[in-house]
């Protein structure tokens, strides 16, 4: 693993690291914020999965999470959203290919050789960060934005027991019924829609429910609101008696101005579960 950069940040260190990924068969870059407390002992960790068009850098520089994570004494991991490189397949559209891995393992060509983002964020990167940094693997929580909110929700519902809490900013809640989902799942997973269900938060909630606290915020002026289907997730969560706060925030859109506004509350929500 190579250190790309390390900067002092709110008393801790904001690092960027690059490593060879077995999952994707490419070099992968991620951001990791370690609070000051990590100098003495392993600290809890909050995963942040980013949305379409993002690299590891967008949330790291725009979400304003480090100040709150430093206050709470927790680490933050910012993975990339797809494999990168000249030999990695891509598409002209911003919502397929590079920057749009959707946190699934592609089975279809031309995507299958490198687009293994589920394995990367669920297995490979957690193993890498917990073995190389002062991170307590028994205290993990997860959040994300939009496509990354979809990833956070599906990881939390599929890997029950891994995370202590889950939250999302404007998540894609029902991708099998959305233009942010159907095209991508058909491309990455094939036309058999039965194989898509494992990556749909609404369907997972209806089937399995959720045994950890959930917080979702979505803006009422979200320009992509029709693609997100927040209300359907709320209905399913109520039916399953999930411990969920699913909130519509008046006047906010889909941008990082919205994410950064509510970041303090999300970090505090996770810190409560991570330190319990
Ligand atoms: N380029 C597209 C919209 C892209 C966009 O809004 N991306 C969001 C995530 S959307 C869902 O996953 C984002 O986080 N962008 C990066 C940022 O720094 O804001 C278009 O123009 O329609």
JSON list of C-alpha atoms and ligand atoms in Angstrom, two decimals, residues 51-54 58 62 94 145-148 172 180 224 254 256, ligand 1:
[
{"chain": "A", "resi": 51, "resn": "UNK", "atom": "CA", "xyz": [-22.55, 8.57, -5.17]},
{"chain": "A", "resi": 52, "resn": "UNK", "atom": "CA", "xyz": [-22.48, 8.70, -8.95]},
{"chain": "A", "resi": 53, "resn": "UNK", "atom": "CA", "xyz": [-19.51, 10.48, -10.54]},
{"chain": "A", "resi": 54, "resn": "UNK", "atom": "CA", "xyz": [-17.60, 10.58, -7.24]},
{"chain": "A", "resi": 58, "resn": "UNK", "atom": "CA", "xyz": [-15.77, 14.32, -3.09]},
{"chain": "A", "resi": 62, "resn": "UNK", "atom": "CA", "xyz": [-17.06, 18.50, 0.73]},
{"chain": "A", "resi": 94, "resn": "UNK", "atom": "CA", "xyz": [-22.31, 9.36, -16.14]},
{"chain": "A", "resi": 145, "resn": "UNK", "atom": "CA", "xyz": [-25.06, 9.44, -0.34]},
{"chain": "A", "resi": 146, "resn": "UNK", "atom": "CA", "xyz": [-27.41, 8.60, -3.21]},
{"chain": "A", "resi": 147, "resn": "UNK", "atom": "CA", "xyz": [-25.86, 5.58, -4.99]},
{"chain": "A", "resi": 148, "resn": "UNK", "atom": "CA", "xyz": [-23.68, 5.31, -1.87]},
{"chain": "A", "resi": 172, "resn": "UNK", "atom": "CA", "xyz": [-31.66, 5.32, -3.98]},
{"chain": "A", "resi": 180, "resn": "UNK", "atom": "CA", "xyz": [-31.04, 4.80, -11.26]},
{"chain": "A", "resi": 224, "resn": "UNK", "atom": "CA", "xyz": [-33.55, 13.38, -8.42]},
{"chain": "A", "resi": 254, "resn": "UNK", "atom": "CA", "xyz": [-29.31, 16.50, -3.72]},
{"chain": "A", "resi": 256, "resn": "UNK", "atom": "CA", "xyz": [-23.19, 18.29, -0.86]},
{"chain": "B", "resi": 1, "resn": "LIG", "atom": "N1", "xyz": [-23.69, 14.57, -13.32]},
{"chain": "B", "resi": 1, "resn": "LIG", "atom": "C1", "xyz": [-25.03, 14.25, -13.07]},
{"chain": "B", "resi": 1, "resn": "LIG", "atom": "C2", "xyz": [-25.37, 14.15, -11.59]},
{"chain": "B", "resi": 1, "resn": "LIG", "atom": "C3", "xyz": [-24.28, 13.62, -10.75]},
{"chain": "B", "resi": 1, "resn": "LIG", "atom": "C4", "xyz": [-24.51, 13.85, -9.29]},
{"chain": "B", "resi": 1, "resn": "LIG", "atom": "O1", "xyz": [-25.32, 14.64, -8.86]},
{"chain": "B", "resi": 1, "resn": "LIG", "atom": "N2", "xyz": [-23.78, 13.08, -8.49]},
{"chain": "B", "resi": 1, "resn": "LIG", "atom": "C5", "xyz": [-23.96, 13.15, -7.08]},
{"chain": "B", "resi": 1, "resn": "LIG", "atom": "C6", "xyz": [-24.40, 11.82, -6.59]},
{"chain": "B", "resi": 1, "resn": "LIG", "atom": "S1", "xyz": [-25.89, 11.35, -7.44]},
{"chain": "B", "resi": 1, "resn": "LIG", "atom": "C7", "xyz": [-26.20, 9.75, -6.98]},
{"chain": "B", "resi": 1, "resn": "LIG", "atom": "O2", "xyz": [-25.45, 8.88, -6.77]},
{"chain": "B", "resi": 1, "resn": "LIG", "atom": "C8", "xyz": [-22.66, 13.57, -6.45]},
{"chain": "B", "resi": 1, "resn": "LIG", "atom": "O3", "xyz": [-22.37, 13.23, -5.33]},
{"chain": "B", "resi": 1, "resn": "LIG", "atom": "N3", "xyz": [-21.87, 14.34, -7.21]},
{"chain": "B", "resi": 1, "resn": "LIG", "atom": "C9", "xyz": [-20.55, 14.75, -6.79]},
{"chain": "B", "resi": 1, "resn": "LIG", "atom": "C10", "xyz": [-20.48, 16.07, -6.09]},
{"chain": "B", "resi": 1, "resn": "LIG", "atom": "O4", "xyz": [-19.37, 16.41, -5.62]},
{"chain": "B", "resi": 1, "resn": "LIG", "atom": "O5", "xyz": [-21.49, 16.78, -5.97]},
{"chain": "B", "resi": 1, "resn": "LIG", "atom": "C11", "xyz": [-25.90, 15.27, -13.68]},
{"chain": "B", "resi": 1, "resn": "LIG", "atom": "O6", "xyz": [-25.35, 16.32, -13.94]},
{"chain": "B", "resi": 1, "resn": "LIG", "atom": "O7", "xyz": [-27.09, 15.01, -13.85]}
]
